[in-house]
Amino acid sequence: MVSSGSKAVVTSDHDGLRGGGSARSTEEAGQRPRRKGAEQGSLFDEGYTAAPEAEITVSTKLAELGQRARREARLTNVIQFVDEELLRLAFRSMRKQAAPGVDGQRYENYAANLPRNLRDLYTRLKSGRYRAPVIRRVYIPKPNGKRRPIGISTIEDRLVQKAVAWVLNAVFEQDFLECSHGFRPKHSPHTALHRLREGMRRHAARWVVEADLASYFDTVNHEWLRKFVRHRINDGGLLRLLNKWLNAGVMDNGVVTRLDDGVPQGGPVSPVLANIYLHYVLDLWFERRFKKTCRGFAELTRFADDFVATFKHRDDAERFRREMEERLAAFGLRIAPEKTAVRHFDGSLLQGGHGSTPTRPATFTFLGFVHFQTRTRRGAVSIQRKPSVKARERFVGNVKLWLKVNLLQPVRVQQAHLRTMLLGFYQYFGLYYCTRALRGVLNRVEKCWQRSLRRRSQKGRRRTDWRTLNSRTWFQLPSPRLAAKWV
């Protein structure tokens, strides 16, 4: 049955795997588990689209494509790079535990006849007979109580998406600006944090506009996205394949819905498409138009749909807040009001002056870190950061949940898992000025573990005092460490 309006609804015949419902974790939803402590988990899943540098032949081909992209304003015949060799590499890079799509096929089933499957897939792609399957939608819980929709495609479609994502990234990587750090090779949340702090420190930026897009992946306009890709790649085969993905539809509780907007969050090609969209909508507009009209320093730092802009003057910051919202609205995007604000991030407020009382500057949160200004022992003003309360509470909550589920596991097994969790947290949040907050997290993890051990038995209550536990080698957990000195 087809409904009226912008969405077409079709009753699905698939009874074995029905989209919808809640997934208890990203693993159950078919995604790679986020790196412990990383706020931007999507960077570390199958959506990461860096070129496969380990394969010399494929890497050379993609490097040649990148060189063509630097020379030519508009490329043709790009789909030829999605060959059988690239498809094979894309399949090898996929997670073997990935959840199946609507067809129920798993990784090992597809791998059983891999050469024949890849030949058949490449033949269908080359002849244009490939059909994009419906996306199975599941939901994973968010810390604020809401649910995040995740799209799960079939194993075959996922490997095609990944191969195309590598090709698209090889082309658009030549165009992406330095303000963009999400889903790109040699870029990460740490490079974004480094750029942000260095820009504010060197240019004495006093005003910060922090912003976040509301339901970004669900509001990408298909028509504008097609225009943006066609502006750089005039390849009928690739554009037709893109249209098939955009028109594939989403299956939720057995009902297929055709959407006019959005790219399914979770597919390997979605991060690149989303990055291309914001490259034209936000990055180029800021660097080539808005920045030139500012009275002083102005800089944009973006990671996926999370971005901040820093300014020397207040009027530039407030004008950006207004014009940015108008610019985004023109392309079907909207900001989240509760996460968007102009902050007075001026270190001179700490020193007072001219008879005024010293006050604390505003703070802002970006990529899981709270950024703030403080005075050193020598009286100098310093820009510092620490893991946000939200990030710390989320991590400790995950530790409590794991300990509850694995209450009776051997203590050595518990130690190994907690060690892995903490090292992952340190790897992301182990920056300068964060050691005190990380020690607090370690202390809370130890207390959670101690309470968990006391619940195991009556004997456990008598043998889990702090003096006894601290003398046991199996209770030792790694201390905080500085993971990225350059950030």
Short mmCIF file of C-alpha atoms in Angstrom, two decimals:
data_model
loop_
_atom_site.label_atom_id
_atom_site.label_comp_id
_atom_site.label_asym_id
_atom_site.label_seq_id
_atom_site.Cartn_x
_atom_site.Cartn_y
_atom_site.Cartn_z
CA MET A 1 0.00 0.00 0.00
CA VAL A 2 1.33 3.45 -0.91
CA SER A 3 0.51 6.46 1.20
CA SER A 4 0.12 10.01 -0.01
CA GLY A 5 2.67 12.69 0.75
CA SER A 6 6.43 12.69 0.52
CA LYS A 7 6.84 9.18 1.91
CA ALA A 8 5.74 6.03 0.16
CA VAL A 9 4.94 3.12 2.46
CA VAL A 10 5.08 -0.46 1.22
CA THR A 11 4.15 -3.54 3.20
CA SER A 12 7.12 -5.91 3.15
CA ASP A 13 7.01 -9.64 2.54
CA HIS A 14 10.11 -10.22 4.65
CA ASP A 15 9.04 -12.06 7.81
CA GLY A 16 12.33 -13.48 8.96
CA LEU A 17 14.06 -10.20 9.79
CA ARG A 18 11.83 -7.30 10.57
CA GLY A 19 13.26 -3.83 10.95
CA GLY A 20 12.46 -1.79 14.01
CA GLY A 21 12.64 -2.35 17.72
CA SER A 22 15.51 -1.44 19.98
CA ALA A 23 19.01 -2.81 19.74
CA ARG A 24 20.76 -3.12 23.07
CA SER A 25 24.13 -2.15 21.64
CA THR A 26 25.91 -1.02 18.50
CA GLU A 27 27.17 -4.57 18.03
CA GLU A 28 23.61 -5.88 17.93
CA ALA A 29 22.77 -3.13 15.46
CA GLY A 30 25.52 -4.40 13.16
CA GLN A 31 27.99 -1.60 13.88
CA ARG A 32 31.51 -1.72 15.22
CA PRO A 33 31.43 -0.94 18.97
CA ARG A 34 32.60 2.59 19.60
CA ARG A 35 36.11 2.93 20.91
CA LYS A 36 35.89 3.23 24.67
CA GLY A 37 35.78 6.86 25.69
CA ALA A 38 35.41 8.20 22.19
CA GLU A 39 32.56 10.65 21.87
CA GLN A 40 32.42 10.34 18.12
CA GLY A 41 32.04 6.63 17.80
CA SER A 42 31.07 6.87 14.16
CA LEU A 43 34.67 7.62 13.32
CA PHE A 44 35.71 4.15 14.34
CA ASP A 45 32.98 2.06 12.67
CA GLU A 46 32.62 0.81 9.11
CA GLY A 47 31.78 4.31 8.00
CA TYR A 48 35.43 5.32 8.24
CA THR A 49 36.45 5.88 4.65
CA ALA A 50 40.22 6.24 4.60
CA ALA A 51 41.81 4.66 1.53
CA PRO A 52 43.02 1.06 1.99
CA GLU A 53 46.72 1.90 2.15
CA ALA A 54 47.77 -1.68 2.95
CA GLU A 55 46.99 -2.85 -0.58
CA ILE A 56 49.62 -1.38 -2.89
CA THR A 57 47.78 -1.99 -6.16
CA VAL A 58 44.46 -0.60 -4.97
CA SER A 59 46.16 2.25 -3.15
CA THR A 60 48.01 3.19 -6.34
CA LYS A 61 44.79 3.24 -8.34
CA LEU A 62 43.04 5.46 -5.81
CA ALA A 63 46.11 7.73 -5.64
CA GLU A 64 45.91 8.12 -9.43
CA LEU A 65 42.25 9.01 -9.07
CA GLY A 66 43.18 11.62 -6.48
CA GLN A 67 45.75 13.10 -8.84
CA ARG A 68 43.10 13.30 -11.57
CA ALA A 69 40.80 15.06 -9.13
CA ARG A 70 43.48 17.67 -8.44
CA ARG A 71 43.96 18.32 -12.17
CA GLU A 72 40.37 18.15 -13.42
CA ALA A 73 37.47 20.25 -12.23
CA ARG A 74 34.93 17.57 -13.14
CA LEU A 75 35.61 13.86 -13.41
CA THR A 76 34.02 11.22 -15.61
CA ASN A 77 34.25 7.42 -15.73
CA VAL A 78 34.88 7.15 -11.99
CA ILE A 79 32.78 4.03 -11.47
CA GLN A 80 35.48 1.98 -13.27
CA PHE A 81 37.56 2.13 -10.07
CA VAL A 82 34.94 0.02 -8.30
CA ASP A 83 36.35 -3.17 -9.76
CA GLU A 84 36.45 -6.74 -8.52
CA GLU A 85 39.74 -6.17 -6.72
CA LEU A 86 38.39 -3.22 -4.74
CA LEU A 87 35.23 -5.16 -3.90
CA ARG A 88 37.32 -8.02 -2.58
CA LEU A 89 39.30 -5.65 -0.37
CA ALA A 90 36.11 -4.00 0.86
CA PHE A 91 34.74 -7.40 1.86
CA ARG A 92 37.93 -8.30 3.71
CA SER A 93 37.76 -5.05 5.69
CA MET A 94 34.22 -5.73 6.94
CA ARG A 95 33.46 -7.08 10.38
CA LYS A 96 32.76 -10.80 10.43
CA GLN A 97 30.25 -10.30 13.24
CA ALA A 98 28.25 -7.69 11.35
CA ALA A 99 24.49 -8.06 11.68
CA PRO A 100 22.61 -9.23 8.57
CA GLY A 101 20.28 -7.04 6.53
CA VAL A 102 16.79 -7.81 5.32
CA ASP A 103 17.96 -10.93 3.45
CA GLY A 104 19.31 -12.57 6.59
CA GLN A 105 22.65 -13.38 4.97
CA ARG A 106 25.69 -13.24 7.24
CA TYR A 107 29.38 -12.67 6.53
CA GLU A 108 30.34 -16.35 6.59
CA ASN A 109 27.51 -17.25 4.21
CA TYR A 110 28.72 -14.72 1.63
CA ALA A 111 32.35 -15.73 2.14
CA ALA A 112 31.58 -19.40 1.43
CA ASN A 113 31.40 -18.66 -2.34
CA LEU A 114 33.28 -15.38 -2.36
CA PRO A 115 34.95 -15.55 -5.83
CA ARG A 116 31.68 -16.42 -7.55
CA ASN A 117 29.70 -13.88 -5.51
CA LEU A 118 32.15 -11.07 -6.31
CA ARG A 119 32.18 -11.91 -10.02
CA ASP A 120 28.40 -11.91 -10.11
CA LEU A 121 28.25 -8.66 -8.11
CA TYR A 122 30.77 -6.93 -10.37
CA THR A 123 28.87 -8.07 -13.47
CA ARG A 124 25.65 -6.60 -12.10
CA LEU A 125 27.37 -3.35 -11.17
CA LYS A 126 29.04 -3.03 -14.57
CA SER A 127 25.82 -3.69 -16.48
CA GLY A 128 23.69 -1.46 -14.23
CA ARG A 129 21.53 -4.37 -13.03
CA TYR A 130 22.54 -4.01 -9.40
CA ARG A 131 19.56 -3.24 -7.13
CA ALA A 132 20.04 -1.56 -3.77
CA PRO A 133 18.21 -3.50 -1.03
CA VAL A 134 15.90 -2.01 1.56
CA ILE A 135 17.65 -0.81 4.72
CA ARG A 136 16.66 -2.53 7.96
CA ARG A 137 16.21 0.03 10.74
CA VAL A 138 16.93 -0.62 14.39
CA TYR A 139 17.26 1.77 17.30
CA ILE A 140 19.97 2.08 19.94
CA PRO A 141 19.46 4.03 23.17
CA LYS A 142 21.05 7.45 23.65
CA PRO A 143 22.24 8.87 27.00
CA ASN A 144 19.41 11.45 27.01
CA GLY A 145 16.78 8.71 26.92
CA LYS A 146 16.03 9.07 23.21
CA ARG A 147 16.81 6.47 20.55
CA ARG A 148 19.19 6.76 17.62
CA PRO A 149 18.02 5.15 14.35
CA ILE A 150 20.63 2.96 12.69
CA GLY A 151 20.29 1.57 9.18
CA ILE A 152 21.55 -1.96 8.50
CA SER A 153 22.03 -2.98 4.89
CA THR A 154 22.85 -6.41 3.51
CA ILE A 155 26.39 -7.76 3.55
CA GLU A 156 26.68 -7.39 -0.24
CA ASP A 157 25.34 -3.85 -0.28
CA ARG A 158 27.64 -2.89 2.57
CA LEU A 159 30.74 -3.96 0.67
CA VAL A 160 29.57 -2.03 -2.43
CA GLN A 161 28.99 1.03 -0.28
CA LYS A 162 32.44 0.75 1.24
CA ALA A 163 34.15 0.46 -2.14
CA VAL A 164 32.22 3.47 -3.47
CA ALA A 165 33.01 5.40 -0.28
CA TRP A 166 36.73 4.86 -0.88
CA VAL A 167 36.38 6.14 -4.44
CA LEU A 168 34.33 9.18 -3.41
CA ASN A 169 36.78 9.97 -0.65
CA ALA A 170 39.73 9.82 -3.06
CA VAL A 171 38.04 12.51 -5.17
CA PHE A 172 36.58 14.81 -2.54
CA GLU A 173 39.59 14.60 -0.24
CA GLN A 174 41.24 16.97 -2.72
CA ASP A 175 38.45 19.51 -2.07
CA PHE A 176 37.71 19.18 1.65
CA LEU A 177 38.98 22.11 3.71
CA GLU A 178 41.20 22.02 6.78
CA CYS A 179 38.26 22.96 8.99
CA SER A 180 36.70 19.52 8.36
CA HIS A 181 38.00 16.61 10.47
CA GLY A 182 35.33 13.88 10.43
CA PHE A 183 35.60 10.62 8.45
CA ARG A 184 38.81 11.64 6.71
CA PRO A 185 42.26 10.00 6.50
CA LYS A 186 44.86 11.66 8.73
CA HIS A 187 42.10 13.54 10.55
CA SER A 188 40.48 12.72 13.86
CA PRO A 189 38.82 14.33 16.88
CA HIS A 190 42.33 15.07 18.16
CA THR A 191 43.29 17.05 15.05
CA ALA A 192 40.07 19.04 15.45
CA LEU A 193 40.82 19.75 19.12
CA HIS A 194 44.38 20.80 18.27
CA ARG A 195 43.22 23.23 15.58
CA LEU A 196 40.60 24.70 17.89
CA ARG A 197 42.91 25.34 20.82
CA GLU A 198 45.82 26.65 18.75
CA GLY A 199 43.59 29.07 16.88
CA MET A 200 42.06 30.47 20.07
CA ARG A 201 45.43 30.70 21.81
CA ARG A 202 47.35 32.39 18.98
CA HIS A 203 44.65 34.85 17.99
CA ALA A 204 43.14 35.54 21.41
CA ALA A 205 39.65 34.55 20.29
CA ARG A 206 37.11 35.82 22.82
CA TRP A 207 33.81 34.57 21.43
CA VAL A 208 32.74 31.05 20.59
CA VAL A 209 29.64 29.84 18.78
CA GLU A 210 29.01 26.17 19.56
CA ALA A 211 26.45 24.46 17.36
CA ASP A 212 24.98 21.06 16.65
CA LEU A 213 22.66 20.00 13.86
CA ALA A 214 19.35 18.37 14.78
CA SER A 215 18.86 14.91 13.21
CA TYR A 216 21.42 15.75 10.56
CA PHE A 217 21.61 12.36 8.81
CA ASP A 218 17.81 12.33 8.56
CA THR A 219 17.51 15.78 6.99
CA VAL A 220 20.06 15.71 4.16
CA ASN A 221 18.15 16.82 1.08
CA HIS A 222 18.44 14.27 -1.73
CA GLU A 223 18.17 16.76 -4.59
CA TRP A 224 20.89 19.04 -3.21
CA LEU A 225 23.11 16.03 -2.48
CA ARG A 226 22.81 14.86 -6.08
CA LYS A 227 23.74 18.33 -7.32
CA PHE A 228 26.78 18.49 -5.06
CA VAL A 229 28.11 15.11 -6.19
CA ARG A 230 27.34 15.88 -9.86
CA HIS A 231 29.20 19.18 -9.54
CA ARG A 232 32.44 17.20 -9.10
CA ILE A 233 31.69 13.79 -10.67
CA ASN A 234 29.76 13.59 -13.93
CA ASP A 235 29.58 9.82 -14.05
CA GLY A 236 26.21 8.35 -14.97
CA GLY A 237 27.00 4.93 -13.53
CA LEU A 238 27.99 6.27 -10.12
CA LEU A 239 25.10 8.74 -9.98
CA ARG A 240 22.59 6.01 -10.82
CA LEU A 241 24.04 3.85 -8.05
CA LEU A 242 23.73 6.77 -5.64
CA ASN A 243 20.10 7.26 -6.64
CA LYS A 244 19.40 3.58 -5.97
CA TRP A 245 20.67 3.94 -2.41
CA LEU A 246 18.74 7.15 -1.78
CA ASN A 247 15.53 5.58 -3.11
CA ALA A 248 15.98 2.15 -1.50
CA GLY A 249 13.72 2.90 1.45
CA VAL A 250 13.84 1.87 5.10
CA MET A 251 12.08 -1.11 6.68
CA ASP A 252 10.73 -0.40 10.16
CA ASN A 253 8.63 -3.08 11.86
CA GLY A 254 8.00 -4.79 8.53
CA VAL A 255 6.86 -1.64 6.73
CA VAL A 256 9.02 -0.09 4.00
CA THR A 257 9.07 3.71 3.83
CA ARG A 258 10.50 5.66 0.89
CA LEU A 259 12.10 8.87 2.14
CA ASP A 260 12.69 12.14 0.29
CA ASP A 261 15.40 13.26 2.73
CA GLY A 262 18.21 11.75 4.73
CA VAL A 263 20.93 9.13 4.39
CA PRO A 264 20.69 6.04 6.61
CA GLN A 265 23.06 6.43 9.54
CA GLY A 266 25.19 3.30 9.71
CA GLY A 267 25.99 2.64 6.04
CA PRO A 268 29.67 2.95 4.98
CA VAL A 269 28.86 5.50 2.26
CA SER A 270 26.70 7.72 4.50
CA PRO A 271 29.56 9.54 6.31
CA VAL A 272 31.20 10.56 3.02
CA LEU A 273 27.90 11.78 1.56
CA ALA A 274 27.14 13.70 4.74
CA ASN A 275 30.62 15.25 4.65
CA ILE A 276 30.17 16.28 1.01
CA TYR A 277 26.86 17.93 1.89
CA LEU A 278 28.32 20.06 4.71
CA HIS A 279 31.40 20.84 2.64
CA TYR A 280 29.24 22.81 0.21
CA VAL A 281 26.58 24.03 2.65
CA LEU A 282 28.78 25.18 5.54
CA ASP A 283 32.54 24.92 5.02
CA LEU A 284 32.86 26.71 1.68
CA TRP A 285 30.29 29.32 2.69
CA PHE A 286 32.22 30.15 5.86
CA GLU A 287 35.73 30.19 4.36
CA ARG A 288 34.96 31.97 1.09
CA ARG A 289 32.11 34.30 2.01
CA PHE A 290 31.41 34.86 5.67
CA LYS A 291 35.00 34.92 6.92
CA LYS A 292 35.90 37.70 4.49
CA THR A 293 33.29 39.99 6.04
CA CYS A 294 34.55 39.61 9.62
CA ARG A 295 36.38 42.46 11.36
CA GLY A 296 38.91 40.18 13.00
CA PHE A 297 39.94 36.58 13.49
CA ALA A 298 37.33 33.95 12.58
CA GLU A 299 37.77 30.18 12.35
CA LEU A 300 35.49 27.17 11.89
CA THR A 301 36.26 23.70 13.25
CA ARG A 302 33.91 20.87 12.31
CA PHE A 303 33.76 17.18 13.05
CA ALA A 304 30.84 15.56 11.21
CA ASP A 305 27.71 17.49 12.26
CA ASP A 306 29.29 18.94 15.41
CA PHE A 307 31.10 22.26 14.94
CA VAL A 308 32.27 25.42 16.68
CA ALA A 309 33.30 28.81 15.32
CA THR A 310 35.67 31.16 17.16
CA PHE A 311 35.83 34.92 16.74
CA LYS A 312 37.75 37.95 17.94
CA HIS A 313 34.73 40.24 18.04
CA ARG A 314 31.26 39.76 19.48
CA ASP A 315 29.38 41.26 16.56
CA ASP A 316 30.99 38.74 14.17
CA ALA A 317 29.97 35.85 16.46
CA GLU A 318 26.38 37.00 16.81
CA ARG A 319 26.09 37.67 13.09
CA PHE A 320 27.43 34.18 12.34
CA ARG A 321 24.85 32.69 14.69
CA ARG A 322 22.04 34.34 12.74
CA GLU A 323 23.35 33.88 9.19
CA MET A 324 24.47 30.32 9.84
CA GLU A 325 20.96 29.31 10.82
CA GLU A 326 19.54 30.96 7.69
CA ARG A 327 22.17 29.28 5.51
CA LEU A 328 21.45 25.83 6.91
CA ALA A 329 17.68 26.30 6.62
CA ALA A 330 18.06 27.07 2.91
CA PHE A 331 19.36 23.52 2.44
CA GLY A 332 16.83 21.78 4.67
CA LEU A 333 18.97 21.64 7.81
CA ARG A 334 18.19 22.97 11.27
CA ILE A 335 20.22 23.48 14.41
CA ALA A 336 19.46 22.03 17.84
CA PRO A 337 18.62 25.13 19.93
CA GLU A 338 19.59 23.48 23.22
CA LYS A 339 23.11 22.78 21.88
CA THR A 340 23.69 26.07 20.06
CA ALA A 341 24.80 29.31 21.77
CA VAL A 342 27.22 32.25 21.67
CA ARG A 343 29.75 32.00 24.54
CA HIS A 344 31.92 34.80 25.96
CA PHE A 345 35.19 32.87 26.17
CA ASP A 346 37.45 35.74 27.24
CA GLY A 347 40.39 34.96 29.50
CA SER A 348 40.82 38.64 30.47
CA LEU A 349 37.67 38.35 32.57
CA LEU A 350 39.71 36.35 35.07
CA GLN A 351 42.04 39.30 35.63
CA GLY A 352 39.42 42.00 36.00
CA GLY A 353 40.85 45.43 35.35
CA HIS A 354 39.46 48.97 35.14
CA GLY A 355 37.80 48.54 38.51
CA SER A 356 35.80 45.47 37.45
CA THR A 357 35.59 42.33 39.54
CA PRO A 358 37.25 39.21 38.10
CA THR A 359 34.66 36.78 36.77
CA ARG A 360 34.81 33.32 35.27
CA PRO A 361 34.49 33.16 31.46
CA ALA A 362 31.85 30.94 29.88
CA THR A 363 32.73 27.36 29.00
CA PHE A 364 31.71 25.25 26.02
CA THR A 365 31.71 21.54 25.12
CA PHE A 366 33.13 20.08 21.93
CA LEU A 367 33.86 16.44 21.10
CA GLY A 368 33.33 15.31 24.68
CA PHE A 369 35.65 17.91 26.26
CA VAL A 370 34.67 20.93 28.33
CA HIS A 371 36.87 23.87 27.30
CA PHE A 372 37.54 26.54 29.90
CA GLN A 373 39.94 29.33 30.84
CA THR A 374 41.94 29.38 34.06
CA ARG A 375 44.88 31.18 35.63
CA THR A 376 48.16 29.40 36.19
CA ARG A 377 50.27 29.76 39.34
CA ARG A 378 52.28 32.44 37.58
CA GLY A 379 49.14 34.44 36.83
CA ALA A 380 48.96 33.71 33.11
CA VAL A 381 45.66 32.78 31.49
CA SER A 382 45.55 29.31 29.95
CA ILE A 383 43.01 27.54 27.75
CA GLN A 384 42.41 24.09 29.19
CA ARG A 385 39.97 21.22 28.76
CA LYS A 386 38.79 18.13 30.56
CA PRO A 387 36.39 15.26 29.86
CA SER A 388 32.82 16.46 30.20
CA VAL A 389 30.65 15.22 33.03
CA LYS A 390 28.40 13.58 30.46
CA ALA A 391 31.30 11.63 28.96
CA ARG A 392 32.57 10.50 32.37
CA GLU A 393 29.13 9.47 33.62
CA ARG A 394 28.50 7.53 30.42
CA PHE A 395 31.76 5.63 30.79
CA VAL A 396 31.22 4.81 34.47
CA GLY A 397 27.67 3.77 33.65
CA ASN A 398 29.00 1.32 31.06
CA VAL A 399 31.42 -0.08 33.65
CA LYS A 400 28.62 -0.59 36.18
CA LEU A 401 26.46 -2.32 33.58
CA TRP A 402 29.26 -4.68 32.52
CA LEU A 403 30.08 -5.57 36.13
CA LYS A 404 26.44 -6.28 36.84
CA VAL A 405 26.09 -8.60 33.85
CA ASN A 406 29.44 -10.33 34.56
CA LEU A 407 29.23 -10.44 38.32
CA LEU A 408 30.52 -14.02 38.67
CA GLN A 409 33.27 -13.89 36.07
CA PRO A 410 36.80 -14.77 37.35
CA VAL A 411 38.55 -11.72 38.76
CA ARG A 412 41.33 -11.99 36.18
CA VAL A 413 38.76 -11.85 33.39
CA GLN A 414 37.16 -8.81 35.01
CA GLN A 415 40.55 -7.14 35.39
CA ALA A 416 41.41 -7.71 31.71
CA HIS A 417 38.12 -6.23 30.53
CA LEU A 418 38.25 -3.21 32.85
CA ARG A 419 41.84 -2.62 31.80
CA THR A 420 40.80 -2.58 28.13
CA MET A 421 37.95 -0.17 28.87
CA LEU A 422 40.20 2.23 30.81
CA LEU A 423 42.99 2.17 28.22
CA GLY A 424 40.46 3.03 25.52
CA PHE A 425 39.16 5.91 27.63
CA TYR A 426 42.70 7.17 28.24
CA GLN A 427 43.52 6.86 24.54
CA TYR A 428 40.85 9.42 23.68
CA PHE A 429 40.75 11.64 26.77
CA GLY A 430 44.43 11.39 27.73
CA LEU A 431 45.34 14.97 26.80
CA TYR A 432 47.09 17.73 28.71
CA TYR A 433 45.12 19.06 31.71
CA CYS A 434 42.93 15.93 31.83
CA THR A 435 44.91 13.82 34.32
CA ARG A 436 42.96 14.89 37.39
CA ALA A 437 39.62 14.04 35.80
CA LEU A 438 40.98 10.70 34.57
CA ARG A 439 42.18 9.82 38.09
CA GLY A 440 38.68 10.52 39.31
CA VAL A 441 37.30 8.12 36.71
CA LEU A 442 39.81 5.44 37.76
CA ASN A 443 38.85 5.83 41.43
CA ARG A 444 35.16 5.45 40.56
CA VAL A 445 35.84 2.34 38.49
CA GLU A 446 37.76 0.81 41.42
CA LYS A 447 34.89 1.57 43.79
CA CYS A 448 32.37 0.06 41.38
CA TRP A 449 34.50 -3.07 41.12
CA GLN A 450 34.90 -3.30 44.89
CA ARG A 451 31.13 -3.07 45.44
CA SER A 452 30.62 -5.69 42.74
CA LEU A 453 33.07 -8.07 44.45
CA ARG A 454 31.30 -7.66 47.77
CA ARG A 455 28.05 -8.86 46.21
CA ARG A 456 29.53 -12.17 45.03
CA SER A 457 29.31 -13.99 48.37
CA GLN A 458 29.46 -13.64 52.15
CA LYS A 459 33.14 -14.58 52.00
CA GLY A 460 33.64 -11.82 49.45
CA ARG A 461 32.38 -9.25 51.92
CA ARG A 462 35.11 -10.17 54.37
CA ARG A 463 37.92 -10.21 51.81
CA THR A 464 37.22 -7.04 49.86
CA ASP A 465 38.43 -4.33 52.21
CA TRP A 466 40.67 -1.78 50.50
CA ARG A 467 43.88 -2.93 52.20
CA THR A 468 43.38 -6.50 50.98
CA LEU A 469 42.34 -5.48 47.46
CA ASN A 470 45.24 -3.08 46.97
CA SER A 471 47.66 -5.87 47.85
CA ARG A 472 46.30 -8.16 45.13
CA THR A 473 47.92 -8.05 41.69
CA TRP A 474 44.61 -8.93 40.01
CA PHE A 475 43.02 -5.73 41.36
CA GLN A 476 45.62 -3.44 39.77
CA LEU A 477 44.27 -1.23 36.95
CA PRO A 478 46.25 1.07 34.62
CA SER A 479 46.84 4.65 35.77
CA PRO A 480 45.96 7.63 33.54
CA ARG A 481 48.48 8.41 30.85
CA LEU A 482 49.11 11.15 28.33
CA ALA A 483 48.14 9.61 24.98
CA ALA A 484 48.46 12.57 22.58
CA LYS A 485 51.05 15.11 23.68
CA TRP A 486 50.70 17.18 20.52
CA VAL A 487 46.97 17.94 20.93
#
